[in-house]
XYZ file of C-alpha atoms in Angstrom:
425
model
C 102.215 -34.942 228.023
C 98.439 -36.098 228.987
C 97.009 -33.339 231.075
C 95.355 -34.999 234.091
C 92.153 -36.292 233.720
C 89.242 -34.427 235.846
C 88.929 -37.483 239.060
C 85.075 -36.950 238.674
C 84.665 -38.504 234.999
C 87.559 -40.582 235.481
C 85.715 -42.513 238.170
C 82.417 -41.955 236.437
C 81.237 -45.606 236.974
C 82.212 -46.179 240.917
C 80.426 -42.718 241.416
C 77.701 -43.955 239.638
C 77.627 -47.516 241.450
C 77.438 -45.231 245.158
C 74.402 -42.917 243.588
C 72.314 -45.721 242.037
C 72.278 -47.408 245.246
C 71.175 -44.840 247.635
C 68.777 -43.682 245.216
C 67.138 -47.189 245.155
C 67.153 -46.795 248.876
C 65.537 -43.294 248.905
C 63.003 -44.123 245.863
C 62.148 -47.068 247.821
C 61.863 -45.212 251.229
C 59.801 -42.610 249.778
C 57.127 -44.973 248.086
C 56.714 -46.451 251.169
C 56.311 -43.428 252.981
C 53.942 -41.636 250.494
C 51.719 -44.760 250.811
C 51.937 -44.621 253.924
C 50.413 -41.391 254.713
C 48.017 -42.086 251.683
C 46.626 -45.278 251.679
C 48.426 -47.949 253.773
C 46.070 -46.874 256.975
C 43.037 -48.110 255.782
C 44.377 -50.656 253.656
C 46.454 -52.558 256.222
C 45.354 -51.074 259.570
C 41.670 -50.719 260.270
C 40.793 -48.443 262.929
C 38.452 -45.937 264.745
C 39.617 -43.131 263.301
C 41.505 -41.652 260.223
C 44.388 -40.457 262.667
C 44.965 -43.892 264.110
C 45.323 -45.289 260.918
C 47.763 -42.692 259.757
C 49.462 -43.207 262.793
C 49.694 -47.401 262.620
C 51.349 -46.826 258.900
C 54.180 -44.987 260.059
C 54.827 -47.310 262.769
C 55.111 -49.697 259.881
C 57.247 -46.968 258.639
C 59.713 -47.004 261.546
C 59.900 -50.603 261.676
C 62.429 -50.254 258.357
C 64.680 -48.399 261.153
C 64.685 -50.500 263.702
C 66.077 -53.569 260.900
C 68.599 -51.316 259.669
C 70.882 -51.841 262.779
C 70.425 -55.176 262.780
C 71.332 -55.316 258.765
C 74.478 -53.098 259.505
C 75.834 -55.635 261.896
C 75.010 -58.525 259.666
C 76.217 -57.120 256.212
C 79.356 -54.755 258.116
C 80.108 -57.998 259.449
C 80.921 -59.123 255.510
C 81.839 -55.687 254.479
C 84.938 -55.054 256.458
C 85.865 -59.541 256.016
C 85.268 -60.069 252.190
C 84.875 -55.944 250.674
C 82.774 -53.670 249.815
C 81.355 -54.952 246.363
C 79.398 -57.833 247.168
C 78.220 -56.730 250.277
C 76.847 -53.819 248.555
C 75.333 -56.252 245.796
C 73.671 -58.661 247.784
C 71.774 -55.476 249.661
C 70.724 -53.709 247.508
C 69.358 -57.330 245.891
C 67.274 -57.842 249.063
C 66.471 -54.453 249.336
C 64.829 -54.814 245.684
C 63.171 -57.662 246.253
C 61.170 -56.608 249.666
C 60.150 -53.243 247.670
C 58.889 -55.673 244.579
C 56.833 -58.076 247.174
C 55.084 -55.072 248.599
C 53.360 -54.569 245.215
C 51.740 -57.453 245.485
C 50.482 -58.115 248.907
C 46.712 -58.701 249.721
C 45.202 -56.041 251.993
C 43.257 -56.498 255.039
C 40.024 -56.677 253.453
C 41.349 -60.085 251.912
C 43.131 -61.985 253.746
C 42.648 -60.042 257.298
C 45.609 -59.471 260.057
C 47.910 -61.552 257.697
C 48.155 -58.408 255.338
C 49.790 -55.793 258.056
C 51.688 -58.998 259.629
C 53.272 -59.572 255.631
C 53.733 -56.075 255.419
C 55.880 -55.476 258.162
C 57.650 -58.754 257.716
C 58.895 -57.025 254.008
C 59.682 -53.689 255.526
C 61.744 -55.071 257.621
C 63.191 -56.526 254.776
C 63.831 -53.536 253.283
C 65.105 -52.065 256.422
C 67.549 -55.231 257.272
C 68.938 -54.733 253.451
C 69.345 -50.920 253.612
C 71.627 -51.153 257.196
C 74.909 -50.842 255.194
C 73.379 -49.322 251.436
C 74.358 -46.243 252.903
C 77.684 -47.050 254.499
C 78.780 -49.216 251.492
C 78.090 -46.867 248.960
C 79.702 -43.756 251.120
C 83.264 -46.220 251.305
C 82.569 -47.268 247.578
C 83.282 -43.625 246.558
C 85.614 -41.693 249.763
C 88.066 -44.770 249.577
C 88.357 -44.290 245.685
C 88.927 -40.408 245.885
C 91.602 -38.795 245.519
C 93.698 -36.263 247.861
C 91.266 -33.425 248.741
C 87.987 -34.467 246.570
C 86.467 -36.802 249.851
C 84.028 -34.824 250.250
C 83.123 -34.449 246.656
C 82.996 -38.181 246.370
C 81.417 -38.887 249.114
C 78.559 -36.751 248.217
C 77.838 -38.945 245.329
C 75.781 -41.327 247.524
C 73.489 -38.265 249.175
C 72.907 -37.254 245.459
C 71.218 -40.671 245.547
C 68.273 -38.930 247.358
C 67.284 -36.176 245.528
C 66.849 -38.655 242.815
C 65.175 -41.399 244.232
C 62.775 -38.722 245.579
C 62.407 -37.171 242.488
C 61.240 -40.559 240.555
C 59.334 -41.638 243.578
C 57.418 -38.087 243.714
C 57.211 -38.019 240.133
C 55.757 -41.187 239.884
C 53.149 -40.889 242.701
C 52.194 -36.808 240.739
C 51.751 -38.853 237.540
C 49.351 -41.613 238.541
C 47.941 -38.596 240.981
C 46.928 -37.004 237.626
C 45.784 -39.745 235.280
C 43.967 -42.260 238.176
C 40.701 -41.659 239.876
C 41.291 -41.722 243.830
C 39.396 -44.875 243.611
C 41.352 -46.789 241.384
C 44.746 -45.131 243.076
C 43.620 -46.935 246.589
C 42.691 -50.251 244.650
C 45.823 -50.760 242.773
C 47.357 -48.175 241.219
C 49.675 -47.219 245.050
C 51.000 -50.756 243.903
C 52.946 -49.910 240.272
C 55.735 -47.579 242.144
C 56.932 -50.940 244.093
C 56.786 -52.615 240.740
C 58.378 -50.148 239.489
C 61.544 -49.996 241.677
C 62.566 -53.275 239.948
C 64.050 -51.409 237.555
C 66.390 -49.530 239.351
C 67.215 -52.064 241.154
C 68.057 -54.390 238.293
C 70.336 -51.289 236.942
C 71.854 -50.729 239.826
C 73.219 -54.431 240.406
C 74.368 -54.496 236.810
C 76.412 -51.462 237.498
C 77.799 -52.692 240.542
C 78.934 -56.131 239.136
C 80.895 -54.740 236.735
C 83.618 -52.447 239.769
C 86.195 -53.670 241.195
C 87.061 -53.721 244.944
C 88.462 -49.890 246.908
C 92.179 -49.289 247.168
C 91.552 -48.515 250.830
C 89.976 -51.906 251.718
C 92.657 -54.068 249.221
C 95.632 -52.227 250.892
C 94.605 -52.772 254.503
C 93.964 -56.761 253.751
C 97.706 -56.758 252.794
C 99.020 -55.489 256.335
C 96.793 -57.400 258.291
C 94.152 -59.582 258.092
C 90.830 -58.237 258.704
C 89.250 -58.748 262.685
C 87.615 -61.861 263.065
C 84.097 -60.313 264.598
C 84.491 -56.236 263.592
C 81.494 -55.375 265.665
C 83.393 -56.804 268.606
C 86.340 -54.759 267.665
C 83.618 -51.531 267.404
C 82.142 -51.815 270.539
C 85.030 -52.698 272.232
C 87.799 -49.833 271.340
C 85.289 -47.277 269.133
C 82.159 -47.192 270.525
C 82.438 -42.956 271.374
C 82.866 -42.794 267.884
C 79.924 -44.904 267.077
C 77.901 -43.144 270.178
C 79.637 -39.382 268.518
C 78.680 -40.110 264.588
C 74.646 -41.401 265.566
C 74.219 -38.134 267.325
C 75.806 -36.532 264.183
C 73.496 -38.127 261.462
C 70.117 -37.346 263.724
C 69.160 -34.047 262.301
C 69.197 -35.388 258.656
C 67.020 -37.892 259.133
C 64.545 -35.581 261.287
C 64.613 -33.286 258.682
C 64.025 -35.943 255.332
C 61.157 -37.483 256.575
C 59.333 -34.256 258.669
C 59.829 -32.788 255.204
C 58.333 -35.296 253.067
C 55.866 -37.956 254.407
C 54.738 -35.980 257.296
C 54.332 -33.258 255.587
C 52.637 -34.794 253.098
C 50.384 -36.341 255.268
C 49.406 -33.078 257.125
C 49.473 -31.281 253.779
C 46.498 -33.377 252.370
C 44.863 -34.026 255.226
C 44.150 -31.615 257.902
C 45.375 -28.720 255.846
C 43.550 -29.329 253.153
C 45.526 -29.146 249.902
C 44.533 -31.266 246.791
C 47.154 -34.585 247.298
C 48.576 -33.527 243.600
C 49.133 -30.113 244.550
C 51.480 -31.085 247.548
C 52.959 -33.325 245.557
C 54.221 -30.737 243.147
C 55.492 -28.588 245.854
C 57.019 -31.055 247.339
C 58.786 -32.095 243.648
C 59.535 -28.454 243.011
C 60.906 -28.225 247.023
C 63.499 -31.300 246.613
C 65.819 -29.663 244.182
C 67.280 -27.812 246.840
C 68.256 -30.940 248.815
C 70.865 -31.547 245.634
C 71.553 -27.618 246.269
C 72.577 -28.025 249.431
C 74.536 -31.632 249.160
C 76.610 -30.035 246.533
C 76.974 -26.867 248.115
C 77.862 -28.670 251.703
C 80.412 -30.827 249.571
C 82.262 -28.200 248.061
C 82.648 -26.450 251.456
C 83.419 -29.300 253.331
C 86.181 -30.274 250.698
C 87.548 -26.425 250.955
C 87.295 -26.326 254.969
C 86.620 -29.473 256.184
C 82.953 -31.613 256.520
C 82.851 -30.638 260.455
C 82.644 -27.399 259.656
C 79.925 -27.805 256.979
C 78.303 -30.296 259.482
C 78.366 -28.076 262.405
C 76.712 -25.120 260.193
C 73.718 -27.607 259.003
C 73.411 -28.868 262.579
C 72.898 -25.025 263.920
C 70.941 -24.322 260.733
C 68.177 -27.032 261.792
C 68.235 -25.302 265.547
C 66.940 -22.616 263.521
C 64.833 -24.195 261.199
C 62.564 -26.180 263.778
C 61.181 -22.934 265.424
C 59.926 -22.040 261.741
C 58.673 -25.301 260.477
C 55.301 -25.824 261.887
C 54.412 -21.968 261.431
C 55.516 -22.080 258.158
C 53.604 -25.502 257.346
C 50.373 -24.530 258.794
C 50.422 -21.089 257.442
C 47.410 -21.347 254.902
C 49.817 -20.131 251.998
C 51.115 -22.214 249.346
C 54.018 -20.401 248.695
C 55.297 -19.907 252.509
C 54.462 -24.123 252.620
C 56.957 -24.146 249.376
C 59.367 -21.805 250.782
C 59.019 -24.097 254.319
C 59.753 -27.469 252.775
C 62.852 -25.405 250.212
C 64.408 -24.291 253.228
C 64.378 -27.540 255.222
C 65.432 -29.532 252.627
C 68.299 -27.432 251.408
C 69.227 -27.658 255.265
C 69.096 -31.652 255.602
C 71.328 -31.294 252.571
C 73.945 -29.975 254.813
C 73.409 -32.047 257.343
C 73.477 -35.071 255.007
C 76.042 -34.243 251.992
C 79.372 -34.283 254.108
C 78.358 -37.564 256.116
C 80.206 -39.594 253.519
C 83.196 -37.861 254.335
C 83.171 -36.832 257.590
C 82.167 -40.593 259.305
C 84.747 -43.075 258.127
C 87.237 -40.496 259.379
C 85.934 -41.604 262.637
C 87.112 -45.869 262.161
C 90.013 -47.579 261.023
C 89.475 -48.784 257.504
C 89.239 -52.637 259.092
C 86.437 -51.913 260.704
C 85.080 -49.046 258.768
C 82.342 -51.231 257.305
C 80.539 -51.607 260.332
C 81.560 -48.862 262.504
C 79.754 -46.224 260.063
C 76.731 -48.227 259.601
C 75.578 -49.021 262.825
C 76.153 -45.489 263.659
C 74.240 -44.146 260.482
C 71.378 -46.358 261.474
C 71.146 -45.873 264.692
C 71.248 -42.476 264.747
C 68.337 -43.401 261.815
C 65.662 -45.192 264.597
C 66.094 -41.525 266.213
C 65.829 -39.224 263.261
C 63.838 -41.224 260.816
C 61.356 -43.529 262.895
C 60.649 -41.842 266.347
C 60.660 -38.313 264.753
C 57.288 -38.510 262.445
C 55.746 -40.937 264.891
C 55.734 -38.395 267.746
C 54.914 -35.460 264.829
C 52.021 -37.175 263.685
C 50.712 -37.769 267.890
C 51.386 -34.009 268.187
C 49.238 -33.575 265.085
C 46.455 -35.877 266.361
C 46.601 -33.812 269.555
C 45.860 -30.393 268.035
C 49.872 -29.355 268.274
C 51.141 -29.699 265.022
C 52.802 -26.136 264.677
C 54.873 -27.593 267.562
C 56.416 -30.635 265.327
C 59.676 -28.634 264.039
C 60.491 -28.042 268.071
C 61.065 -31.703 267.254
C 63.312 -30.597 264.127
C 65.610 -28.120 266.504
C 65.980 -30.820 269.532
C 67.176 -33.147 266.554
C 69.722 -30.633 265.245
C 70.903 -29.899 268.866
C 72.115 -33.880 269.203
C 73.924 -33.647 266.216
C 75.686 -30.648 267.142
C 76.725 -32.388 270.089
C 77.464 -35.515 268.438
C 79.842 -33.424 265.712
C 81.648 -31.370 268.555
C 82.125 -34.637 270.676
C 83.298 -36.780 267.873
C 87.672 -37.432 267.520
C 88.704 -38.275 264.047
C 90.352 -42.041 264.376
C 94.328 -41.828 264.258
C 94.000 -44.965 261.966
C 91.573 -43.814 259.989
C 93.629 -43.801 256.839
């Protein structure tokens, strides 16, 4: 008699297919937001002042959030009607090719106020393809575990991030070290969007070769799937969707106050050489996969609403140390800072995968966890740096992480608020 195989290399590939994805998204994310607190201001948006510039770029930033909604209806739309696999394909195809594009734009210097107009036309490109990455991935793996490994599978995604922040960081450190600041700002900030082409082109090639979830193929033999399943959402699950966007807000607070505006504070009005940070920041993002795995195993030994609630009270705690710790003048309290956040997020981020399609049917699964992941992303990810960086401009940047713990306070509503669905499978 065959002793079981371990479910972890058995479904080696699938798992593989959710990472690769997200950690296009992240690496793609992160490039974009690391060039956008180095270079895109005066690049794309001339202005008065240094701060104004900084600021303009990560409005360019947030645009990518405000498109993901608006991808997660179009693509959920497919998703829950034809599956999972090519809805996840043709994403993460436009995804890649909006990252690739970027590399090659003209800045405002030569072709004027076309440049930031072409610029956000392809982040919103990236943001329209990345509205159901997340959600298509996070089904891709929780609808192919088995009994009592969800969480463990759905974690496979959030692993995504650490590694698509580790090559973008890595990247950025290395042409950091070997490229004059001169010819970084001229066209070496362009090679990490060329770059992503090849993680894009391996992640399509894995994903063409899987086949379609259990979950989804088992509920298309009951019933046919709802003609519109937004409509059906909206209509019958929308305290689920309004429950799981307050649930995903701290994570996304946390990521991107962690990386690009600290980044941007770090070498600017703090001071530190832009290589330094970088390292700290490298050295800082292995405990994000800490804390995914650690929140997985938990949340697959209790449950992920337990793991969720202690992230969400965790980042209550964490904003009133955040700017302090930033701003502190010490390199190692900056290190320990960013560690501690981003084992946090990792909490409030590994047991999403598990813990939202609990909250839909499987028929309209699709779409029901990625318009709430992306809303709850416009909140978290775009207006949270935005109004850090005006608090910054204003002389108030130890305040920023009061941002962090009003963030984790939502999703600590949204988790207690939110009903598992009775048909969620």
């Amino acid at each position: 008699m065959q002793p079981n195989p371990n479910p972890l290399k058995a479904n080696a590939r699938i798992l593989t297919a959710a990472l690769v994805g997200t950690a296009v998204e992240f690496y793609d994310f992160y490039i974009y937001a690391t060039a956008a607190a180095l270079v895109f201001g005066p690049l794309f948006f001339p202005a008065e002042s240094a701060a104004a510039q900084t600021l303009f770029a990560f409005m360019s930033f947030g645009l990518a959030f405000v498109a993901r909604p608006v991808g997660a209806v179009a693509f959920g739309h497919f998703g829950d009607r034809i599956g999972r696999k090519s809805t996840l394909v043709a994403s993460l195809l436009l995804m890649g090719t909006s990252t690739l594009l970027i590399g090659f734009l003209p800045t405002y210097a030569m072709v004027g106020w076309v440049a930031p107009l072409l610029l956000c036309v392809l982040r919103f490109g990236q943001g329209f393809g990345l509205g159901v990455e997340w959600g298509g991935a996070a089904l891709l793996a929780v609808e192919n575990a088995p009994k009592g490994w969800e969480a463990r599978f759905g974690a496979a995604p959030q692993l995504g991030a650490p590694v698509g922040f580790l090559a973008a960081n890595g990247l950025f450190l290395l042409l950091g070290l070997y490229l004059s600041d001169a010819d970084f700002k001229a066209w070496g900030w362009r090679i990490p969007f060329v770059a992503s082409s090849v993680l894009v082109g391996l992640g399509l090639w894995i994903r063409l070769k899987i086949g379609e979830t259990p979950a989804f193929r088992e509920a298309l033999e009951k019933a046919p799937p709802p003609s519109v399943p937004l409509a059906t959402v909206l209509s019958r699950h929308l305290g689920a969707v309004l429950a799981g966007t307050g649930g995903v807000i701290a994570c996304f607070a946390i990521f991107y106050l962690a990386t690009a505006y600290a980044l941007a504070q770090g070498t600017g009005p703090l001071g530190y050489a832009r290589e330094t940070f970088l390292s700290v920041q490298l050295a800082a993002n292995c405990f994000l996969a800490f804390g995914i795995v650690s929140a997985a195993l938990h949340a697959d030994r209790r449950s992920p609403r337990h793991a969720l609630l202690l992230g969400a009270v965790a980042t209550v705690a964490l904003g009133l140390a955040f700017g302090p710790g930033l701003g502190s003048g010490s390199l190692w309290l900056v290190f320990l800072t960013l560690a501690a956040a981003l084992f946090v997020m990792g909490y409030t981020y590994g047991p999403l995968g598990s813990w939202l399609p609990t909250l839909f049917p499987v028929t309209v699964r699709y779409s029901g966890i990625s318009v709430a992941f992306n809303t709850g992303g416009i909140l978290g990810g775009a207006v949270t740096p935005i109004l850090a960086q005006m608090l910054a401009a204003e002389g108030l940047g130890a305040r920023a992480g009061l941002l962090l713990s009003a963030a984790g306070a939502v999703s600590l509503l949204g988790i207690i608020l939110a009903r598992p669905s009775s048909a969620a499978g």
